[in-house]
Structure formats: C-alpha cells, structure tokens
PDB file of C-alpha atoms and ligand atoms in Angstrom:
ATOM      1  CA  UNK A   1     115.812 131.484 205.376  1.00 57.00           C
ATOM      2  CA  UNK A   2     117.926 128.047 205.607  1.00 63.00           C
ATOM      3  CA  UNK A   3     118.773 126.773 202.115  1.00 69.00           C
ATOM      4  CA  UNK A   4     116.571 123.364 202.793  1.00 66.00           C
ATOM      5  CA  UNK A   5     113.895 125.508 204.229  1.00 65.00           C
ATOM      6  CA  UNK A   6     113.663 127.527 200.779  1.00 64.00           C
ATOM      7  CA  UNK A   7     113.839 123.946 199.017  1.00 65.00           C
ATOM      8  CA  UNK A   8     111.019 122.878 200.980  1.00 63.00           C
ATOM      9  CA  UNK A   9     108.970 126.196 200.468  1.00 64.00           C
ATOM     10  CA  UNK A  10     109.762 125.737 196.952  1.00 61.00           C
ATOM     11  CA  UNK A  11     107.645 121.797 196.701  1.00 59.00           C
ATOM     12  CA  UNK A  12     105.456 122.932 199.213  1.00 60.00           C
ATOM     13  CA  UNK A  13     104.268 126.481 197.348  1.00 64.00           C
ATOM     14  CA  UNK A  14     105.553 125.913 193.713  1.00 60.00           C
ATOM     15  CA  UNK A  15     106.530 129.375 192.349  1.00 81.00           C
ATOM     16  CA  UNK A  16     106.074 130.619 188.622  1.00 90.00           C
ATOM     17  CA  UNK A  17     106.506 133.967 186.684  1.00 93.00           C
ATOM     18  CA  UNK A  18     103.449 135.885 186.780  1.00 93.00           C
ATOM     19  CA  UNK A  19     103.974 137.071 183.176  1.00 95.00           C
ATOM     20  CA  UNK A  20     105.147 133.710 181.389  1.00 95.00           C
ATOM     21  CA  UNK A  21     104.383 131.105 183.538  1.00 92.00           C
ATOM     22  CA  UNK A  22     107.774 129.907 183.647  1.00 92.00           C
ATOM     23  CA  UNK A  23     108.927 128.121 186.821  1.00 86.00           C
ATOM     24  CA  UNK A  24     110.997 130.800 188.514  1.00 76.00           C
ATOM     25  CA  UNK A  25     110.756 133.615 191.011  1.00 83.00           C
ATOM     26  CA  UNK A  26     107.681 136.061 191.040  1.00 89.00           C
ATOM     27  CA  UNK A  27     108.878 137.673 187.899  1.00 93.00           C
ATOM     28  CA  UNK A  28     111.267 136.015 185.707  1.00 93.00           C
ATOM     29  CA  UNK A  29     114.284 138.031 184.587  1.00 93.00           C
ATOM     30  CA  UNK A  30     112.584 137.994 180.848  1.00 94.00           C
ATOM     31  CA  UNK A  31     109.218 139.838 182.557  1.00 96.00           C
ATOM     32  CA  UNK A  32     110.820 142.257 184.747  1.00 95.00           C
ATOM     33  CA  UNK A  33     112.614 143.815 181.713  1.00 96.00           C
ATOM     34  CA  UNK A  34     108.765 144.667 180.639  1.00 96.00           C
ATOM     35  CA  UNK A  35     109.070 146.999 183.548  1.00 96.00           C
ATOM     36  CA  UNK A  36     111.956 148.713 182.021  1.00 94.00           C
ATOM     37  CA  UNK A  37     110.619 149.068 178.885  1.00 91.00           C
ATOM     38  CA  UNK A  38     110.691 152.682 176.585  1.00 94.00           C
ATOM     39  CA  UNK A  39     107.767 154.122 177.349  1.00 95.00           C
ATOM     40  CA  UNK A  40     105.091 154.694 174.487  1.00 93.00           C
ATOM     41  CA  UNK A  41     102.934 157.954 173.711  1.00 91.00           C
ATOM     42  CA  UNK A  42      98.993 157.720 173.940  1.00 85.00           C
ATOM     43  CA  UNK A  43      96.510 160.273 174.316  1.00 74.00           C
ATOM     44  CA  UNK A  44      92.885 160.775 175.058  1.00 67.00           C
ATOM     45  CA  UNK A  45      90.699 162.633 173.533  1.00 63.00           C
ATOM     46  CA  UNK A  46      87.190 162.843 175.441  1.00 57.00           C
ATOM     47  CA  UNK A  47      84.409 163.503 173.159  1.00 60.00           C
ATOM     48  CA  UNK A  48      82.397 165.759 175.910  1.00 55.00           C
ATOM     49  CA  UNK A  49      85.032 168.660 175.943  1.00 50.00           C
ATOM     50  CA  UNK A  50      87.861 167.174 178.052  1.00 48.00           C
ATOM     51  CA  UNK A  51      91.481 168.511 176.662  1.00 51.00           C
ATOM     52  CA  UNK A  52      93.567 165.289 175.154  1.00 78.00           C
ATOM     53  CA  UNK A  53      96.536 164.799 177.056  1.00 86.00           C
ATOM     54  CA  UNK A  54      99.632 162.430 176.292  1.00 90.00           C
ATOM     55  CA  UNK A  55      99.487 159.439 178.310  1.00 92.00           C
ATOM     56  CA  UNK A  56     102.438 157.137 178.604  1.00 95.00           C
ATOM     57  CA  UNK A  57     102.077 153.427 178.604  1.00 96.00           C
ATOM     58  CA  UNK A  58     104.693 150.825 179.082  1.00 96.00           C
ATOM     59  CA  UNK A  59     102.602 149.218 176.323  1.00 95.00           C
ATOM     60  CA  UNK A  60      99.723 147.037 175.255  1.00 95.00           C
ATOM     61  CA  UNK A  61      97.623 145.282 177.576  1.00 96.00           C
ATOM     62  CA  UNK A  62      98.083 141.950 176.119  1.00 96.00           C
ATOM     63  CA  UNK A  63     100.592 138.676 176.804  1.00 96.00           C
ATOM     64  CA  UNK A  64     102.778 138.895 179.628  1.00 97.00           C
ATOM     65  CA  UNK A  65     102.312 142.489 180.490  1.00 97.00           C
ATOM     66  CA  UNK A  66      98.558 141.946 181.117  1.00 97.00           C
ATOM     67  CA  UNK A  67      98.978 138.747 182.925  1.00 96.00           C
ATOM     68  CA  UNK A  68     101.762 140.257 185.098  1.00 96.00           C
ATOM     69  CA  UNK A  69      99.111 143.103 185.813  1.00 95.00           C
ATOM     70  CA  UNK A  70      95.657 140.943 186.491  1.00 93.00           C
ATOM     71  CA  UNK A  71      98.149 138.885 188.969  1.00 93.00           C
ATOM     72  CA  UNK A  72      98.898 142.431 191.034  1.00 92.00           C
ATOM     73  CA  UNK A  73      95.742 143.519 190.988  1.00 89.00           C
ATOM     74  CA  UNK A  74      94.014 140.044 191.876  1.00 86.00           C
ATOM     75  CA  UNK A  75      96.511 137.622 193.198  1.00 82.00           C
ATOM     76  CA  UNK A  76      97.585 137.371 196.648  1.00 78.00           C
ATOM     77  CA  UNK A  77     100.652 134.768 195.486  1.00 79.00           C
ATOM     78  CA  UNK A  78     103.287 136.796 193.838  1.00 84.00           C
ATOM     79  CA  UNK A  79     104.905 140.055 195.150  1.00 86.00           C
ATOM     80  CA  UNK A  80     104.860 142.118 192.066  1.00 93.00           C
ATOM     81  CA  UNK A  81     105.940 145.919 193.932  1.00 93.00           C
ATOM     82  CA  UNK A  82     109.211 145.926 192.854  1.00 94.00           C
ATOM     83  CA  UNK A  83     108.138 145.883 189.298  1.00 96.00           C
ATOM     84  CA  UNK A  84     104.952 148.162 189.694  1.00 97.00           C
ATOM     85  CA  UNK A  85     107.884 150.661 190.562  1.00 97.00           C
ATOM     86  CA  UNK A  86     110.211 150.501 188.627  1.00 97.00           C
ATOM     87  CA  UNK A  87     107.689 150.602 185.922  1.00 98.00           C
ATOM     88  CA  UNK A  88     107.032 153.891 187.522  1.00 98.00           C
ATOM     89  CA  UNK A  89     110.131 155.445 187.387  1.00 98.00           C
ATOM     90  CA  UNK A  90     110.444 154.457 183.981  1.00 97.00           C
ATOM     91  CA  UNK A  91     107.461 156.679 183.068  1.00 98.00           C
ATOM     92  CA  UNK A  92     108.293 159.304 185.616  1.00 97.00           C
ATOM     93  CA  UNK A  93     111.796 160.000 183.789  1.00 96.00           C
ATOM     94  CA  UNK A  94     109.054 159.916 180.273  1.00 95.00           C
ATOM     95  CA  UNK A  95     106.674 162.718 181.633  1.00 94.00           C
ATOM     96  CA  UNK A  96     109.435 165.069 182.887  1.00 93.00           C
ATOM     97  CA  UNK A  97     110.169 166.148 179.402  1.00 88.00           C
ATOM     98  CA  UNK A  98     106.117 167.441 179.591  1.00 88.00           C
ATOM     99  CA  UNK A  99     106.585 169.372 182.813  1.00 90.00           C
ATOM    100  CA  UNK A 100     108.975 171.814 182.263  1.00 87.00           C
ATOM    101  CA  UNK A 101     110.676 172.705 185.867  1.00 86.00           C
ATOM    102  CA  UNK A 102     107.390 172.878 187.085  1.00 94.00           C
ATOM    103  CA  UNK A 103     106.386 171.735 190.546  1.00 97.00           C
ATOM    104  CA  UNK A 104     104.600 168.362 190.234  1.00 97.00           C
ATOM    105  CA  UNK A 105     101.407 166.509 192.291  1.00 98.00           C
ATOM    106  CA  UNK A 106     101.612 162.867 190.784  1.00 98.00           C
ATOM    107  CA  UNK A 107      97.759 161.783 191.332  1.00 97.00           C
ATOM    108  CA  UNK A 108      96.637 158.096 191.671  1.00 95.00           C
ATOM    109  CA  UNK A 109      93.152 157.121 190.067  1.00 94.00           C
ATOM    110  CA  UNK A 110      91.103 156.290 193.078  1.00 91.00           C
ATOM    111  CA  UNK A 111      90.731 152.685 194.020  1.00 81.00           C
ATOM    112  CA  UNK A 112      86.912 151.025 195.248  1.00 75.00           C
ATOM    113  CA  UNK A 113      86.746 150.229 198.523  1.00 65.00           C
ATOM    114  CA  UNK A 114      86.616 146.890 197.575  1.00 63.00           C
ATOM    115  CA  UNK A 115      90.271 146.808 196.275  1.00 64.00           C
ATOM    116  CA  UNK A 116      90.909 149.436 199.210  1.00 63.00           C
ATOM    117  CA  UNK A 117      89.768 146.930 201.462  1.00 61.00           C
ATOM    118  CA  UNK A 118      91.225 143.984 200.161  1.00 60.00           C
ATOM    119  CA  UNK A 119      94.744 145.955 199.352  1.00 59.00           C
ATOM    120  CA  UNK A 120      95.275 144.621 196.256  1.00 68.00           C
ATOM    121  CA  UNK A 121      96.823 148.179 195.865  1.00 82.00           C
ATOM    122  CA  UNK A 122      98.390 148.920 192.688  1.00 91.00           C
ATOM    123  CA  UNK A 123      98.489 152.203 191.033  1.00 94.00           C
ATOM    124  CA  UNK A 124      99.621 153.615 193.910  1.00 93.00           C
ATOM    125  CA  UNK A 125     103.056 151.505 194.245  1.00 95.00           C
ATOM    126  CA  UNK A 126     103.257 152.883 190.258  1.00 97.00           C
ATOM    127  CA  UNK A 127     102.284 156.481 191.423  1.00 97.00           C
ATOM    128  CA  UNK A 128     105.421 156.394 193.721  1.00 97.00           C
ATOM    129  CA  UNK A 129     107.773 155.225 191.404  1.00 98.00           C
ATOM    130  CA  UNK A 130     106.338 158.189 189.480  1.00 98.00           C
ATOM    131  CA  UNK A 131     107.388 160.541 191.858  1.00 98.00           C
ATOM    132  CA  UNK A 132     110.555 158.470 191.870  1.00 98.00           C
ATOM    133  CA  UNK A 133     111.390 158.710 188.158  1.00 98.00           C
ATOM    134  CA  UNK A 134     110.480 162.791 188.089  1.00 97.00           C
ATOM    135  CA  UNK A 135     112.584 163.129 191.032  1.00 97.00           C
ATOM    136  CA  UNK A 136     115.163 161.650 189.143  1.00 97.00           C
ATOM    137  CA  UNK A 137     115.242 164.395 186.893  1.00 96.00           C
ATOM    138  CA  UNK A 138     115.559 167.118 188.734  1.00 96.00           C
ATOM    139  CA  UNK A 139     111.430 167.775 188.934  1.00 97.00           C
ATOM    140  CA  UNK A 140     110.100 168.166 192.297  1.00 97.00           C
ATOM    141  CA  UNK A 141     107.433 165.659 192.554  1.00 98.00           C
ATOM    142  CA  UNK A 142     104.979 164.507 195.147  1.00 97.00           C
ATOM    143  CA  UNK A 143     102.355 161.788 195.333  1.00 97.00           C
ATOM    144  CA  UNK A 144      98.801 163.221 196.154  1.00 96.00           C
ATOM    145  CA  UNK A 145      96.166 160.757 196.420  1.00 94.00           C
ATOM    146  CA  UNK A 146      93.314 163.405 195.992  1.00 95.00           C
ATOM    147  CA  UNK A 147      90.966 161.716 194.089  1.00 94.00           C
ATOM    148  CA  UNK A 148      88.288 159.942 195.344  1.00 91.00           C
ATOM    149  CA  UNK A 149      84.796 157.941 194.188  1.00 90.00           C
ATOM    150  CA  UNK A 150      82.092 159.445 195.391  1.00 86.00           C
ATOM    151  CA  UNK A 151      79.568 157.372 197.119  1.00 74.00           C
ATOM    152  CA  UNK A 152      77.842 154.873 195.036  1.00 68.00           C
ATOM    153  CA  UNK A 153      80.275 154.718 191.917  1.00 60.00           C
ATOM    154  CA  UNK A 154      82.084 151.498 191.780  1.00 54.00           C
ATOM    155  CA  UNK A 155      84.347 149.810 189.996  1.00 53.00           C
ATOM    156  CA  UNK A 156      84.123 149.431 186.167  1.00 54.00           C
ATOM    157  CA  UNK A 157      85.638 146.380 185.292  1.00 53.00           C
ATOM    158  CA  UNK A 158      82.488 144.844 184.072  1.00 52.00           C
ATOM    159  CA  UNK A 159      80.441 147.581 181.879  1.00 56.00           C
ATOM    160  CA  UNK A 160      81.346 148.486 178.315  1.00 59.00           C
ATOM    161  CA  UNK A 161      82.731 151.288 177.021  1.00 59.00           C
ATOM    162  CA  UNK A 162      79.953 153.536 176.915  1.00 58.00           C
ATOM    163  CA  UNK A 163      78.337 152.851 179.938  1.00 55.00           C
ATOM    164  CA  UNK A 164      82.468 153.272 181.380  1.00 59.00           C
ATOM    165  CA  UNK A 165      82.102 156.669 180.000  1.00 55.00           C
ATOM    166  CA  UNK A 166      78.629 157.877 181.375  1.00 55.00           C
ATOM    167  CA  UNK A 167      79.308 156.299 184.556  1.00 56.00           C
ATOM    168  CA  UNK A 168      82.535 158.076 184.895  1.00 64.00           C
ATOM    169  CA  UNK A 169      81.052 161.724 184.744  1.00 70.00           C
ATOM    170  CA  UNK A 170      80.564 163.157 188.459  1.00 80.00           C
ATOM    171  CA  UNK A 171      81.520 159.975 189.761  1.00 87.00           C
ATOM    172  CA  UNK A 172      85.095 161.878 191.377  1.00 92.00           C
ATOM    173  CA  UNK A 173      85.941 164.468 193.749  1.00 92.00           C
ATOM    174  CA  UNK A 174      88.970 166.076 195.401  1.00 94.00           C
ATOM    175  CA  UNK A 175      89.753 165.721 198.842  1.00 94.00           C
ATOM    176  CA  UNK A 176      92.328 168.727 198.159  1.00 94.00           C
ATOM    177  CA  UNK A 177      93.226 171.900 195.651  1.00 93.00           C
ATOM    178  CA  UNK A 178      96.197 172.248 193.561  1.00 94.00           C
ATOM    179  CA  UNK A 179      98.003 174.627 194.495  1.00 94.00           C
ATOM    180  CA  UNK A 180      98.649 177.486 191.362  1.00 92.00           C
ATOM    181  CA  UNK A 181     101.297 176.993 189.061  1.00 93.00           C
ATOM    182  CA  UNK A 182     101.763 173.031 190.342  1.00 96.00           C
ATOM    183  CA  UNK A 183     101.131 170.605 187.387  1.00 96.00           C
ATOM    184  CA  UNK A 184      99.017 167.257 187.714  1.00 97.00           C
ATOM    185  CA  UNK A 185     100.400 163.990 186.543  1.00 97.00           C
ATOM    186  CA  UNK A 186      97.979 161.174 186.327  1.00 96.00           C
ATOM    187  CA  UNK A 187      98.444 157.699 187.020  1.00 97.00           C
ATOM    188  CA  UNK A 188      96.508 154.388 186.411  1.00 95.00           C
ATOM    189  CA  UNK A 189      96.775 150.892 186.444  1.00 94.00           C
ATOM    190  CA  UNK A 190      95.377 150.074 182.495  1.00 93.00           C
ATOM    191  CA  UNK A 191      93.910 153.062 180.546  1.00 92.00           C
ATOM    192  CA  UNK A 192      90.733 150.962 178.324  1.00 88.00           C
ATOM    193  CA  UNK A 193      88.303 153.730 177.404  1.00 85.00           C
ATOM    194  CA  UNK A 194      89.993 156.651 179.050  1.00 86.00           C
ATOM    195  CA  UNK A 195      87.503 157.235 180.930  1.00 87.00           C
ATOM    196  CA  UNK A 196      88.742 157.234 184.315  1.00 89.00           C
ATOM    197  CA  UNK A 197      91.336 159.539 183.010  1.00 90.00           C
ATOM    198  CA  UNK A 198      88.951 162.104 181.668  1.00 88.00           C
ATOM    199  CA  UNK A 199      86.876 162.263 184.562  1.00 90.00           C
ATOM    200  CA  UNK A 200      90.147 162.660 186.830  1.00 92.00           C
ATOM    201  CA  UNK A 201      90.862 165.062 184.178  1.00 90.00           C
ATOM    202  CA  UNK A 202      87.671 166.804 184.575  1.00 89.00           C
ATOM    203  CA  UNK A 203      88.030 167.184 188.363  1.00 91.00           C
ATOM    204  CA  UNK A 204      91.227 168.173 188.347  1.00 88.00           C
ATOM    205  CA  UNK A 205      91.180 170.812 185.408  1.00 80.00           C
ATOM    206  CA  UNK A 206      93.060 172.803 184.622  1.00 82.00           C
ATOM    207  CA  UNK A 207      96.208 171.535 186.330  1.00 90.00           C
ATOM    208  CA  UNK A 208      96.674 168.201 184.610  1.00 90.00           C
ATOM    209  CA  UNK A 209      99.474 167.850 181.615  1.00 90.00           C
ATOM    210  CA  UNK A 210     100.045 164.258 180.957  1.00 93.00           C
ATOM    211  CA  UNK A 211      98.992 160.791 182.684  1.00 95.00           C
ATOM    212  CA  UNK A 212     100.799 157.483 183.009  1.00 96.00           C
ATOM    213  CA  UNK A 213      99.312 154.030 183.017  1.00 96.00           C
ATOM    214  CA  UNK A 214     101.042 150.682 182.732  1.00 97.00           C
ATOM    215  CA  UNK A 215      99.184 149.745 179.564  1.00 96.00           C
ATOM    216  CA  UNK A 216      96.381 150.406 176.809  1.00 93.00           C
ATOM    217  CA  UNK A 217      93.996 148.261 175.768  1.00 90.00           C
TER     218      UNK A 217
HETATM  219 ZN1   ZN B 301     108.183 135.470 182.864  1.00 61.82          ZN
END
C-alpha cells in the first residue's frame, strides 16, 4: 500500500510483537529467531502401555514463546504463519535423523470444531512446515490429517492433567490406514500432559516414531 496509507494503518491499528510486546511488526526480529531455534528432545512415556517416543520441542512454554503461541491460536490481530512454519521446518530437519529413509505421513493432532470453525488453525501450518523440513532432507514426507475427535470429546484446555488423560482414551479415530512400512510423525501445537500425543499414539500404533510440538509445558 501507499507509504501514508501504511502510516495511517499504523495510528489507526497500532501493531506490537506478539511475543514481547514491543512496538513493531507481528513478530519482532528478536521473536521470530524463537522459530529458528535448535530443537530440544522430550519424550512421553504413557503410564497405560503406550511406547515413549522422542518428541521435539522448540522449547518451554513460557515468556515469549507461549505468548507468541496463545496469540495464533486465539488472536485474530497478528499473522503469525510464517513463523508457525518455519518453526516447522526447523523440527522437520530434527526428526529426519529418527526416520531413517523411510517414507513419512506427518499427522496433525485434530483440532475441535470450535477452533475448526473459527480457523484459528495452527498445528496444521506447523504440520506443513514439517513436511517442509523432512523434505528438506531428502525424506519423502506428506501431511495426513487423519486424526479426528470423535463425537462428543472436546477440547481440553480447561481440565487437569488427569482428567486430560482419561478423557483422551477413545476419544480419536482415523479417517485413513497407514500404509506398511510408512512411518508416523506427530505434530501438536503445546505438548502439557502428553496426552493428546498418546492417544494419537494409540490410534495410530504401530506406525508412529517421534512427534513434534512447538513447546512443553
Ligand atoms: Zn518480540
């Protein structure tokens, strides 16, 4: 747009970082680096049975990195894809050390239809850069978003961690099967209990190797 049209945009809709605060663009230089960050090694370990897998997290939910994620996930005012992806690749070119060559289906956790409904879509824009960041490296990735709540299980945001966990079990299904000798890769926005990643686990068994989320709590 015209230079004094972006001036005026600026007064009228004041912009900030959504990770600092700072008055700047969407994400301030400082922030986006977060994005670019050495991934760190996590793992699950589900107490009913479920195999631990390494998960990869760009690092703790806390500071900038969790305010730059609430604002995705809730805000409509800041355009955050660009660093949902790169984010992604950045833990795509992690995993592919855990794949070996094989064929890979990079598997979103499933959204609510209240977030599917609203948009507010987010580990899906990670999921791709996923695929991006394997592809990168020579590993032939795809995104399959495959998973999906059943009817009646909702979003978990507000329960603690145990009723997370019971909650979880049988609350996901497959809308497709892995095909033999593919690996599964999951992905999530913030991995708190693991539970949504043990249940996707669950379903998905026994393709999946490793998962990827943005952060830990
Ligand atoms: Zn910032």
């Amino acid at each position: 747009m015209p230079h004094f049209l972006q001036h005026l945009s600026d007064i009228l809709f004041p912009r900030y970082c959504a990770g600092c605060g700072c008055w700047d663009t969407d994400v301030c230089s400082q922030c986006y680096l977060l994005a670019d960050s050495e991934p760190v090694l996590k793992a699950i370990d589900d107490s009913s049975g479920v195999p631990t897998i390494p998960i990869w997290a760009l690092g703790a939910y806390r500071k900038e990195l969790r305010n730059l994620i609430l604002t995705a996930k809730h805000a409509a005012t800041h355009r955050l894809d660009s660093f949902l992806w790169l984010a992604g690749t950045r833990l795509g070119a992690a995993i592919s050390d855990d794949v070996h060559n094989h064929p890979v289906w990079v598997v979103p956790a499933p959204s609510s239809w209240k977030r599917r409904w609203q948009r507010r879509h987010v580990t899906p824009i990670v999921a791709r850069g996923v695929v991006a960041g394997l592809s990168e490296m020579g590993i032939d990735a795809w995104l399959a978003d495959i998973v999906r709540l059943r009817f009646g299980a909702g979003a978990q945001s507000s329960r603690s961690g145990e009723l997370r966990r019971r909650g979880r079990r049988g609350a996901m299904k497959t809308t497709a099967i892995v095909p033999k000798g593919t690996l599964v890769v999951l992905v999530d926005d913030v991995m708190t209990t693991g539970a949504t990643l043990a249940e996707m686990s669950h379903v998905m068994d026994p393709h999946v190797v490793s998962g990827a989320v943005l952060a830990y709590a």
